[in-house]
Amino acid sequence: CPYDTEVAGRALSAPGLLNDWLFQPNLMATVKRLLRRNIDVIKSSPLNYDIDAIMKASRMSEIDDLVTARTYGHKDCWAYYKAASSVEYVEKIRKPFLAINAEDDPVTPISGVPKDKFANNPSTALALVKHGGHIGFFTGVMSPKIWYLDPVAEFFVKARLATPQTAADFSFPIATPYAIQVEFMQRLFETLERGEFGIFESPTGTGKSLSIICGSLTWLTHHHARAPATIDKDDDRPVWVRDYERKQRESSVNPDAVAREKYENWAKSVRRKESAEQRERKQNARRVGAVRAKASKRGSEQSPYNSDDEVVAEYHSSEETKGDGEYSESVRKLLHARAQNRVYEDSDIDSDEDTDQNAEPEEPSISKIFYASRTHSQLQQFISEIKRTKFGHATPCVTLGSRVQLCTNDEVRTGCASAMLNERCLEMQQNGRSKRCGHLPVQRTPMLDLKDHMQTRAMDIEDLVVQARKLSVCAYYGARASVQQAHVVALPYNMLLSRSAREALG
């Protein structure tokens, strides 16, 4: 199949010995035989095809111009060829893909082969051979044989993960599993590796949950650790094989890894900044306390002016100033705010004029397993089964639920009916800082801490709520913020099947 159908169409339409005496006569003979067989259908079409012009056509491009382009609403055959080309999809291929093309192929000329797109996609390999014409991949003179089958088999064997054979290979927690459990895990592993849809059934009592967990998470572990092949210096394999392996090796430093590093650097920067701000606030509080204590000793109750004004004046005249005689901007703002009897809100990070440096970068997503069930009790049972395996100790697992299950603000929960909880939560997010939900702190560090806890082990809804309460943050938004880097996401069916819910989760 040509990658650039327009290039292929122009090549086949050009005058020449092969086109005039071989390709076009054979193509046209086949096409016109089909047209004659269906001439009644063509005549009855509301598109009013020009039958005479069709039957007089001598080039395939003329047939496409008179029939195909009109049938599918294109301006002419060249617009149809351009729309039908696969060249724009090469860079989007994510499964192992091998393309073999001869440089002297008259149907798929080398000028239409997107070599740059193949070179930049680690999932693809392009094998170019000098001769072969159009799919004429034979070797030998006296007894020619098809040669492409061996490299194709080698390519896909190398690109595909090997299926584990024993229960131990799947880290199955039961020493002597049923044979059907091992087979179940093997078929599930192979289905995931091929990227196919699978429908599985197993008799009651055969441990389907454990089979699903061990089969899918074993595949996910192997997939995340999928190592690119190495190349020996004296490698005598074809260039395209070595190029494919080189791209696989180089793709280990992929855009997602770069984005992940950027996000982690941002999180470290936020933690450092907020930690420094917290230390400064504590120091400021101690300094103000010391000044107030000093003013109290001097009998400030007899002063004719307001005690807060005295605190400001005393603080500015104190010897606890910086070397240049000026206090930090945050200290002066705090003192003046106290003198004016108002709350001081000191945080650069919640400013409306947040700089690009402070803006949170998009966190890259990784391959993950989504487990959907009808009820939360079934999800909780599933997470409990994960904890029985070795995966429970190191597999980031997120359970998604509603605000009713995950809200950690007891004042909202006790003072609001369940049906109104969503509206109350959204309303509090729009309020000013004084009325904002205390479990959605302005600082980002508490939420980052919760995400870190969720990255270390499998957590069900109860575990998540307990941990969120310890950190005084929202479990509902914490769970959603952890989806990108989770290995397993457990969620109700309705969240998986709802388009708006999927889009909200990214």
Short mmCIF file of N, CA and C in Angstrom, two decimals, residues 223-375:
data_model
loop_
_atom_site.label_atom_id
_atom_site.label_comp_id
_atom_site.label_asym_id
_atom_site.label_seq_id
_atom_site.Cartn_x
_atom_site.Cartn_y
_atom_site.Cartn_z
N HIS A 223 6.41 -4.47 30.73
CA HIS A 223 6.27 -3.40 29.74
C HIS A 223 7.04 -2.15 30.16
N HIS A 224 6.94 -1.78 31.45
CA HIS A 224 7.67 -0.61 31.92
C HIS A 224 9.18 -0.82 31.88
N ALA A 225 9.59 -2.08 32.04
CA ALA A 225 11.03 -2.39 32.06
C ALA A 225 11.53 -2.86 30.70
N ARG A 226 10.69 -2.71 29.69
CA ARG A 226 11.05 -3.20 28.36
C ARG A 226 12.35 -2.54 27.90
N ALA A 227 13.42 -3.30 27.85
CA ALA A 227 14.73 -2.73 27.54
C ALA A 227 15.00 -2.80 26.05
N PRO A 228 15.52 -1.72 25.47
CA PRO A 228 15.90 -1.76 24.07
C PRO A 228 17.06 -2.71 23.85
N ALA A 229 17.08 -3.31 22.70
CA ALA A 229 18.13 -4.28 22.40
C ALA A 229 19.48 -3.60 22.21
N THR A 230 20.54 -4.35 22.43
CA THR A 230 21.89 -3.83 22.22
C THR A 230 22.42 -4.30 20.87
N ILE A 231 23.43 -3.62 20.39
CA ILE A 231 24.00 -3.93 19.08
C ILE A 231 25.48 -4.21 19.23
N ASP A 232 25.93 -5.32 18.72
CA ASP A 232 27.35 -5.64 18.75
C ASP A 232 28.10 -4.89 17.66
N LYS A 233 29.38 -4.62 17.92
CA LYS A 233 30.18 -3.90 16.94
C LYS A 233 30.30 -4.67 15.64
N ASP A 234 30.41 -6.00 15.75
CA ASP A 234 30.58 -6.83 14.56
C ASP A 234 29.26 -7.35 14.03
N ASP A 235 28.19 -6.61 14.29
CA ASP A 235 26.86 -7.03 13.88
C ASP A 235 26.77 -7.03 12.35
N ASP A 236 26.40 -8.16 11.77
CA ASP A 236 26.29 -8.25 10.33
C ASP A 236 24.84 -8.28 9.86
N ARG A 237 23.93 -7.92 10.73
CA ARG A 237 22.53 -7.90 10.35
C ARG A 237 22.24 -6.72 9.44
N PRO A 238 21.10 -6.72 8.74
CA PRO A 238 20.77 -5.61 7.84
C PRO A 238 20.72 -4.28 8.58
N VAL A 239 20.96 -3.21 7.84
CA VAL A 239 21.00 -1.88 8.43
C VAL A 239 19.68 -1.53 9.11
N TRP A 240 18.55 -1.91 8.48
CA TRP A 240 17.25 -1.53 9.04
C TRP A 240 17.02 -2.17 10.40
N VAL A 241 17.56 -3.37 10.62
CA VAL A 241 17.42 -4.02 11.93
C VAL A 241 18.19 -3.23 12.98
N ARG A 242 19.42 -2.85 12.64
CA ARG A 242 20.23 -2.09 13.58
C ARG A 242 19.65 -0.70 13.84
N ASP A 243 19.09 -0.09 12.80
CA ASP A 243 18.47 1.23 12.97
C ASP A 243 17.28 1.16 13.92
N TYR A 244 16.48 0.10 13.77
CA TYR A 244 15.32 -0.06 14.65
C TYR A 244 15.77 -0.21 16.10
N GLU A 245 16.79 -1.02 16.35
CA GLU A 245 17.27 -1.23 17.71
C GLU A 245 17.91 0.05 18.26
N ARG A 246 18.59 0.80 17.38
CA ARG A 246 19.16 2.07 17.83
C ARG A 246 18.06 3.01 18.30
N LYS A 247 16.97 3.10 17.54
CA LYS A 247 15.86 3.97 17.93
C LYS A 247 15.22 3.50 19.23
N GLN A 248 15.13 2.19 19.39
CA GLN A 248 14.57 1.67 20.63
C GLN A 248 15.45 2.05 21.82
N ARG A 249 16.78 1.97 21.61
CA ARG A 249 17.70 2.33 22.69
C ARG A 249 17.62 3.82 23.00
N GLU A 250 17.58 4.65 21.96
CA GLU A 250 17.53 6.09 22.16
C GLU A 250 16.21 6.54 22.75
N SER A 251 15.15 5.76 22.48
CA SER A 251 13.83 6.16 22.98
C SER A 251 13.70 5.96 24.48
N SER A 252 14.72 5.32 25.10
CA SER A 252 14.68 5.19 26.56
C SER A 252 14.74 6.57 27.21
N VAL A 253 15.33 7.54 26.50
CA VAL A 253 15.27 8.93 26.94
C VAL A 253 14.23 9.60 26.06
N ASN A 254 12.98 9.38 26.37
CA ASN A 254 11.90 9.85 25.51
C ASN A 254 11.29 11.12 26.06
N PRO A 255 10.42 11.76 25.26
CA PRO A 255 9.80 13.00 25.72
C PRO A 255 9.09 12.87 27.06
N ASP A 256 8.48 11.70 27.32
CA ASP A 256 7.79 11.51 28.60
C ASP A 256 8.78 11.55 29.76
N ALA A 257 9.97 10.96 29.56
CA ALA A 257 10.98 10.99 30.62
C ALA A 257 11.46 12.41 30.87
N VAL A 258 11.62 13.18 29.80
CA VAL A 258 12.02 14.58 29.94
C VAL A 258 10.94 15.36 30.68
N ALA A 259 9.68 15.13 30.29
CA ALA A 259 8.56 15.82 30.95
C ALA A 259 8.47 15.42 32.42
N ARG A 260 8.76 14.14 32.70
CA ARG A 260 8.72 13.68 34.09
C ARG A 260 9.80 14.38 34.92
N GLU A 261 11.00 14.51 34.35
CA GLU A 261 12.08 15.18 35.05
C GLU A 261 11.72 16.65 35.30
N LYS A 262 11.10 17.28 34.32
CA LYS A 262 10.69 18.68 34.47
C LYS A 262 9.68 18.82 35.60
N TYR A 263 8.72 17.88 35.67
CA TYR A 263 7.71 17.94 36.72
C TYR A 263 8.35 17.73 38.10
N GLU A 264 9.25 16.76 38.20
CA GLU A 264 9.89 16.49 39.49
C GLU A 264 10.75 17.67 39.94
N ASN A 265 11.43 18.31 39.00
CA ASN A 265 12.22 19.49 39.36
C ASN A 265 11.32 20.62 39.85
N TRP A 266 10.16 20.76 39.20
CA TRP A 266 9.20 21.79 39.64
C TRP A 266 8.71 21.47 41.05
N ALA A 267 8.38 20.21 41.34
CA ALA A 267 7.89 19.83 42.66
C ALA A 267 8.95 20.10 43.73
N LYS A 268 10.21 19.79 43.43
CA LYS A 268 11.29 20.06 44.39
C LYS A 268 11.41 21.57 44.64
N SER A 269 11.28 22.35 43.57
CA SER A 269 11.38 23.81 43.71
C SER A 269 10.25 24.35 44.58
N VAL A 270 9.04 23.83 44.37
CA VAL A 270 7.88 24.27 45.16
C VAL A 270 8.09 23.92 46.64
N ARG A 271 8.56 22.71 46.89
CA ARG A 271 8.79 22.30 48.29
C ARG A 271 9.83 23.21 48.96
N ARG A 272 10.91 23.50 48.26
CA ARG A 272 11.95 24.37 48.84
C ARG A 272 11.40 25.76 49.13
N LYS A 273 10.66 26.31 48.17
CA LYS A 273 10.13 27.66 48.33
C LYS A 273 9.14 27.73 49.48
N GLU A 274 8.21 26.78 49.52
CA GLU A 274 7.19 26.81 50.57
C GLU A 274 7.79 26.51 51.94
N SER A 275 8.82 25.67 51.99
CA SER A 275 9.49 25.41 53.26
C SER A 275 10.18 26.67 53.76
N ALA A 276 10.83 27.39 52.84
CA ALA A 276 11.48 28.65 53.23
C ALA A 276 10.47 29.67 53.70
N GLU A 277 9.31 29.73 53.04
CA GLU A 277 8.27 30.68 53.44
C GLU A 277 7.73 30.33 54.83
N GLN A 278 7.58 29.04 55.08
CA GLN A 278 7.07 28.62 56.40
C GLN A 278 8.06 28.96 57.50
N ARG A 279 9.35 28.75 57.24
CA ARG A 279 10.36 29.12 58.24
C ARG A 279 10.35 30.63 58.49
N GLU A 280 10.19 31.41 57.43
CA GLU A 280 10.18 32.87 57.58
C GLU A 280 8.96 33.33 58.37
N ARG A 281 7.81 32.69 58.13
CA ARG A 281 6.60 33.07 58.88
C ARG A 281 6.78 32.78 60.37
N LYS A 282 7.41 31.64 60.68
CA LYS A 282 7.65 31.32 62.08
C LYS A 282 8.62 32.31 62.72
N GLN A 283 9.65 32.67 61.98
CA GLN A 283 10.60 33.65 62.50
C GLN A 283 9.92 35.00 62.71
N ASN A 284 9.07 35.38 61.77
CA ASN A 284 8.35 36.65 61.90
C ASN A 284 7.44 36.64 63.12
N ALA A 285 6.78 35.49 63.34
CA ALA A 285 5.88 35.39 64.49
C ALA A 285 6.67 35.51 65.80
N ARG A 286 7.86 34.87 65.85
CA ARG A 286 8.67 34.98 67.06
C ARG A 286 9.15 36.41 67.28
N ARG A 287 9.53 37.09 66.20
CA ARG A 287 10.00 38.47 66.32
C ARG A 287 8.89 39.40 66.81
N VAL A 288 7.70 39.25 66.23
CA VAL A 288 6.56 40.08 66.66
C VAL A 288 6.21 39.78 68.11
N GLY A 289 6.27 38.50 68.48
CA GLY A 289 5.98 38.14 69.87
C GLY A 289 6.97 38.77 70.82
N ALA A 290 8.25 38.79 70.41
CA ALA A 290 9.27 39.40 71.26
C ALA A 290 9.05 40.90 71.41
N VAL A 291 8.67 41.55 70.32
CA VAL A 291 8.42 42.99 70.37
C VAL A 291 7.22 43.30 71.26
N ARG A 292 6.17 42.51 71.16
CA ARG A 292 4.97 42.73 71.97
C ARG A 292 5.28 42.51 73.45
N ALA A 293 6.12 41.49 73.72
CA ALA A 293 6.49 41.24 75.12
C ALA A 293 7.29 42.41 75.68
N LYS A 294 8.18 42.97 74.87
CA LYS A 294 8.98 44.11 75.31
C LYS A 294 8.09 45.32 75.56
N ALA A 295 7.11 45.52 74.68
CA ALA A 295 6.20 46.65 74.85
C ALA A 295 5.36 46.48 76.10
N SER A 296 4.98 45.24 76.40
CA SER A 296 4.17 44.98 77.58
C SER A 296 4.94 45.30 78.85
N LYS A 297 6.25 44.95 78.85
CA LYS A 297 7.06 45.24 80.03
C LYS A 297 7.17 46.74 80.29
N ARG A 298 7.12 47.55 79.26
CA ARG A 298 7.25 48.99 79.41
C ARG A 298 5.92 49.66 79.75
N GLY A 299 4.93 48.84 80.07
CA GLY A 299 3.65 49.41 80.48
C GLY A 299 2.85 49.97 79.34
N SER A 300 2.73 49.19 78.27
CA SER A 300 2.01 49.68 77.10
C SER A 300 0.54 49.94 77.39
N GLU A 301 0.03 49.36 78.53
CA GLU A 301 -1.38 49.62 78.82
C GLU A 301 -1.64 51.08 79.16
N GLN A 302 -0.58 51.82 79.50
CA GLN A 302 -0.76 53.24 79.82
C GLN A 302 -0.48 54.13 78.61
N SER A 303 -0.11 53.54 77.50
CA SER A 303 0.23 54.33 76.33
C SER A 303 -1.01 54.98 75.75
N PRO A 304 -0.93 56.25 75.30
CA PRO A 304 -2.08 56.93 74.74
C PRO A 304 -2.42 56.47 73.32
N TYR A 305 -1.53 55.63 72.72
CA TYR A 305 -1.83 55.18 71.35
C TYR A 305 -2.03 53.67 71.35
N ASN A 306 -2.55 53.18 70.23
CA ASN A 306 -2.91 51.77 70.09
C ASN A 306 -1.69 50.88 70.24
N SER A 307 -1.86 49.75 70.93
CA SER A 307 -0.74 48.85 71.18
C SER A 307 -0.15 48.30 69.90
N ASP A 308 -1.00 48.07 68.89
CA ASP A 308 -0.49 47.55 67.63
C ASP A 308 0.39 48.57 66.94
N ASP A 309 0.02 49.87 67.08
CA ASP A 309 0.87 50.91 66.51
C ASP A 309 2.23 50.90 67.20
N GLU A 310 2.21 50.66 68.53
CA GLU A 310 3.47 50.64 69.27
C GLU A 310 4.32 49.46 68.84
N VAL A 311 3.64 48.34 68.55
CA VAL A 311 4.39 47.17 68.09
C VAL A 311 5.14 47.50 66.82
N VAL A 312 4.45 48.17 65.89
CA VAL A 312 5.08 48.54 64.63
C VAL A 312 6.26 49.47 64.88
N ALA A 313 6.02 50.53 65.68
CA ALA A 313 7.09 51.50 65.95
C ALA A 313 8.24 50.84 66.68
N GLU A 314 7.92 50.04 67.69
CA GLU A 314 8.97 49.39 68.47
C GLU A 314 9.78 48.44 67.59
N TYR A 315 9.06 47.75 66.67
CA TYR A 315 9.75 46.78 65.83
C TYR A 315 10.71 47.49 64.88
N HIS A 316 10.28 48.64 64.40
CA HIS A 316 11.14 49.38 63.48
C HIS A 316 12.33 50.01 64.19
N SER A 317 12.22 50.19 65.51
CA SER A 317 13.33 50.80 66.22
C SER A 317 14.18 49.77 66.96
N SER A 318 13.78 48.51 66.82
CA SER A 318 14.49 47.46 67.54
C SER A 318 15.87 47.21 66.94
N GLU A 319 16.74 46.67 67.79
CA GLU A 319 18.07 46.36 67.30
C GLU A 319 18.07 45.08 66.48
N GLU A 320 16.88 44.39 66.40
CA GLU A 320 16.82 43.12 65.67
C GLU A 320 16.59 43.36 64.19
N THR A 321 17.16 44.43 63.67
CA THR A 321 17.02 44.74 62.26
C THR A 321 18.11 44.07 61.48
N LYS A 322 17.93 44.08 60.15
CA LYS A 322 18.96 43.54 59.28
C LYS A 322 20.09 44.54 59.16
N GLY A 323 21.16 44.13 58.57
CA GLY A 323 22.34 44.95 58.51
C GLY A 323 22.11 46.29 57.85
N ASP A 324 21.22 46.38 56.86
CA ASP A 324 21.00 47.64 56.16
C ASP A 324 19.92 48.47 56.81
N GLY A 325 19.46 48.08 58.02
CA GLY A 325 18.45 48.87 58.72
C GLY A 325 17.04 48.66 58.22
N GLU A 326 16.83 47.70 57.29
CA GLU A 326 15.50 47.46 56.73
C GLU A 326 15.08 46.04 57.07
N TYR A 327 13.79 45.88 57.32
CA TYR A 327 13.24 44.54 57.52
C TYR A 327 12.83 43.97 56.17
N SER A 328 12.64 42.66 56.14
CA SER A 328 12.19 42.04 54.90
C SER A 328 10.80 42.54 54.56
N GLU A 329 10.48 42.47 53.29
CA GLU A 329 9.18 42.96 52.83
C GLU A 329 8.04 42.25 53.54
N SER A 330 8.18 40.93 53.74
CA SER A 330 7.10 40.18 54.37
C SER A 330 6.89 40.60 55.82
N VAL A 331 8.01 40.92 56.54
CA VAL A 331 7.88 41.36 57.93
C VAL A 331 7.16 42.69 58.00
N ARG A 332 7.55 43.64 57.15
CA ARG A 332 6.89 44.95 57.19
C ARG A 332 5.41 44.86 56.83
N LYS A 333 5.08 44.01 55.86
CA LYS A 333 3.66 43.83 55.51
C LYS A 333 2.88 43.27 56.69
N LEU A 334 3.48 42.31 57.39
CA LEU A 334 2.80 41.70 58.53
C LEU A 334 2.55 42.73 59.62
N LEU A 335 3.56 43.56 59.93
CA LEU A 335 3.42 44.55 61.00
C LEU A 335 2.38 45.61 60.66
N HIS A 336 2.41 46.08 59.44
CA HIS A 336 1.43 47.09 59.05
C HIS A 336 0.02 46.51 59.02
N ALA A 337 -0.08 45.25 58.62
CA ALA A 337 -1.40 44.61 58.62
C ALA A 337 -1.94 44.50 60.04
N ARG A 338 -1.06 44.15 60.99
CA ARG A 338 -1.50 44.07 62.38
C ARG A 338 -1.91 45.45 62.90
N ALA A 339 -1.17 46.51 62.51
CA ALA A 339 -1.51 47.86 62.95
C ALA A 339 -2.87 48.29 62.42
N GLN A 340 -3.24 47.78 61.26
CA GLN A 340 -4.53 48.14 60.67
C GLN A 340 -5.62 47.15 61.04
N ASN A 341 -5.29 46.24 61.96
CA ASN A 341 -6.26 45.27 62.47
C ASN A 341 -6.89 44.43 61.36
N ARG A 342 -6.06 43.89 60.44
CA ARG A 342 -6.56 43.03 59.37
C ARG A 342 -5.64 41.82 59.24
N VAL A 343 -6.17 40.79 58.58
CA VAL A 343 -5.40 39.56 58.40
C VAL A 343 -4.35 39.77 57.32
N TYR A 344 -3.14 39.31 57.60
CA TYR A 344 -2.08 39.42 56.61
C TYR A 344 -1.98 38.10 55.84
N GLU A 345 -2.06 38.18 54.54
CA GLU A 345 -1.95 37.00 53.70
C GLU A 345 -0.64 37.09 52.95
N ASP A 346 0.32 36.32 53.41
CA ASP A 346 1.66 36.38 52.82
C ASP A 346 1.96 35.08 52.09
N SER A 347 1.84 35.10 50.78
CA SER A 347 2.22 33.94 50.00
C SER A 347 2.38 34.35 48.56
N ASP A 348 3.57 34.19 48.08
CA ASP A 348 3.79 34.51 46.67
C ASP A 348 3.15 33.47 45.76
N ILE A 349 3.01 32.27 46.31
CA ILE A 349 2.59 31.17 45.45
C ILE A 349 1.11 31.20 45.11
N ASP A 350 0.29 31.93 45.95
CA ASP A 350 -1.13 32.01 45.63
C ASP A 350 -1.46 33.34 44.98
N SER A 351 -0.46 34.06 44.52
CA SER A 351 -0.69 35.33 43.85
C SER A 351 -1.33 35.10 42.50
N ASP A 352 -2.20 36.03 42.10
CA ASP A 352 -2.83 35.92 40.79
C ASP A 352 -1.80 36.12 39.68
N GLU A 353 -0.72 36.78 40.02
CA GLU A 353 0.32 37.04 39.04
C GLU A 353 1.41 35.98 39.14
N ASP A 354 0.98 34.74 39.11
CA ASP A 354 1.94 33.63 39.22
C ASP A 354 2.83 33.60 37.99
N THR A 355 4.09 33.45 38.19
CA THR A 355 5.02 33.46 37.08
C THR A 355 5.04 32.11 36.38
N ASP A 356 5.57 32.12 35.16
CA ASP A 356 5.68 30.86 34.41
C ASP A 356 6.54 29.86 35.16
N GLN A 357 7.51 30.37 35.94
CA GLN A 357 8.39 29.47 36.68
C GLN A 357 7.62 28.72 37.76
N ASN A 358 6.62 29.37 38.36
CA ASN A 358 5.84 28.72 39.41
C ASN A 358 4.69 27.89 38.86
N ALA A 359 4.33 28.11 37.58
CA ALA A 359 3.20 27.40 37.00
C ALA A 359 3.49 25.90 36.97
N GLU A 360 2.49 25.12 37.36
CA GLU A 360 2.67 23.67 37.42
C GLU A 360 2.73 23.08 36.01
N PRO A 361 3.81 22.39 35.65
CA PRO A 361 3.88 21.76 34.32
C PRO A 361 2.98 20.55 34.26
N GLU A 362 2.63 20.16 33.07
CA GLU A 362 1.77 18.98 32.90
C GLU A 362 2.55 17.73 33.28
N GLU A 363 1.95 16.92 34.14
CA GLU A 363 2.60 15.69 34.57
C GLU A 363 2.35 14.60 33.53
N PRO A 364 3.40 13.96 33.02
CA PRO A 364 3.21 12.93 31.99
C PRO A 364 2.52 11.70 32.56
N SER A 365 1.79 11.03 31.70
CA SER A 365 1.10 9.81 32.12
C SER A 365 1.91 8.59 31.69
N ILE A 366 1.75 7.50 32.42
CA ILE A 366 2.41 6.25 32.07
C ILE A 366 1.36 5.19 31.76
N SER A 367 1.80 4.09 31.17
CA SER A 367 0.87 2.98 30.90
C SER A 367 0.32 2.46 32.22
N LYS A 368 -0.95 2.15 32.24
CA LYS A 368 -1.60 1.74 33.48
C LYS A 368 -2.72 0.74 33.19
N ILE A 369 -3.16 0.07 34.26
CA ILE A 369 -4.28 -0.86 34.20
C ILE A 369 -5.48 -0.18 34.84
N PHE A 370 -6.59 -0.13 34.13
CA PHE A 370 -7.84 0.38 34.68
C PHE A 370 -8.70 -0.82 35.07
N TYR A 371 -9.13 -0.83 36.31
CA TYR A 371 -10.02 -1.91 36.78
C TYR A 371 -11.35 -1.28 37.16
N ALA A 372 -12.41 -1.68 36.47
CA ALA A 372 -13.73 -1.10 36.72
C ALA A 372 -14.66 -2.16 37.29
N SER A 373 -15.48 -1.73 38.22
CA SER A 373 -16.47 -2.62 38.81
C SER A 373 -17.73 -1.83 39.13
N ARG A 374 -18.77 -2.53 39.53
CA ARG A 374 -20.06 -1.87 39.72
C ARG A 374 -20.15 -1.13 41.04
N THR A 375 -19.58 -1.69 42.10
CA THR A 375 -19.72 -1.09 43.43
C THR A 375 -18.35 -0.81 44.05
#
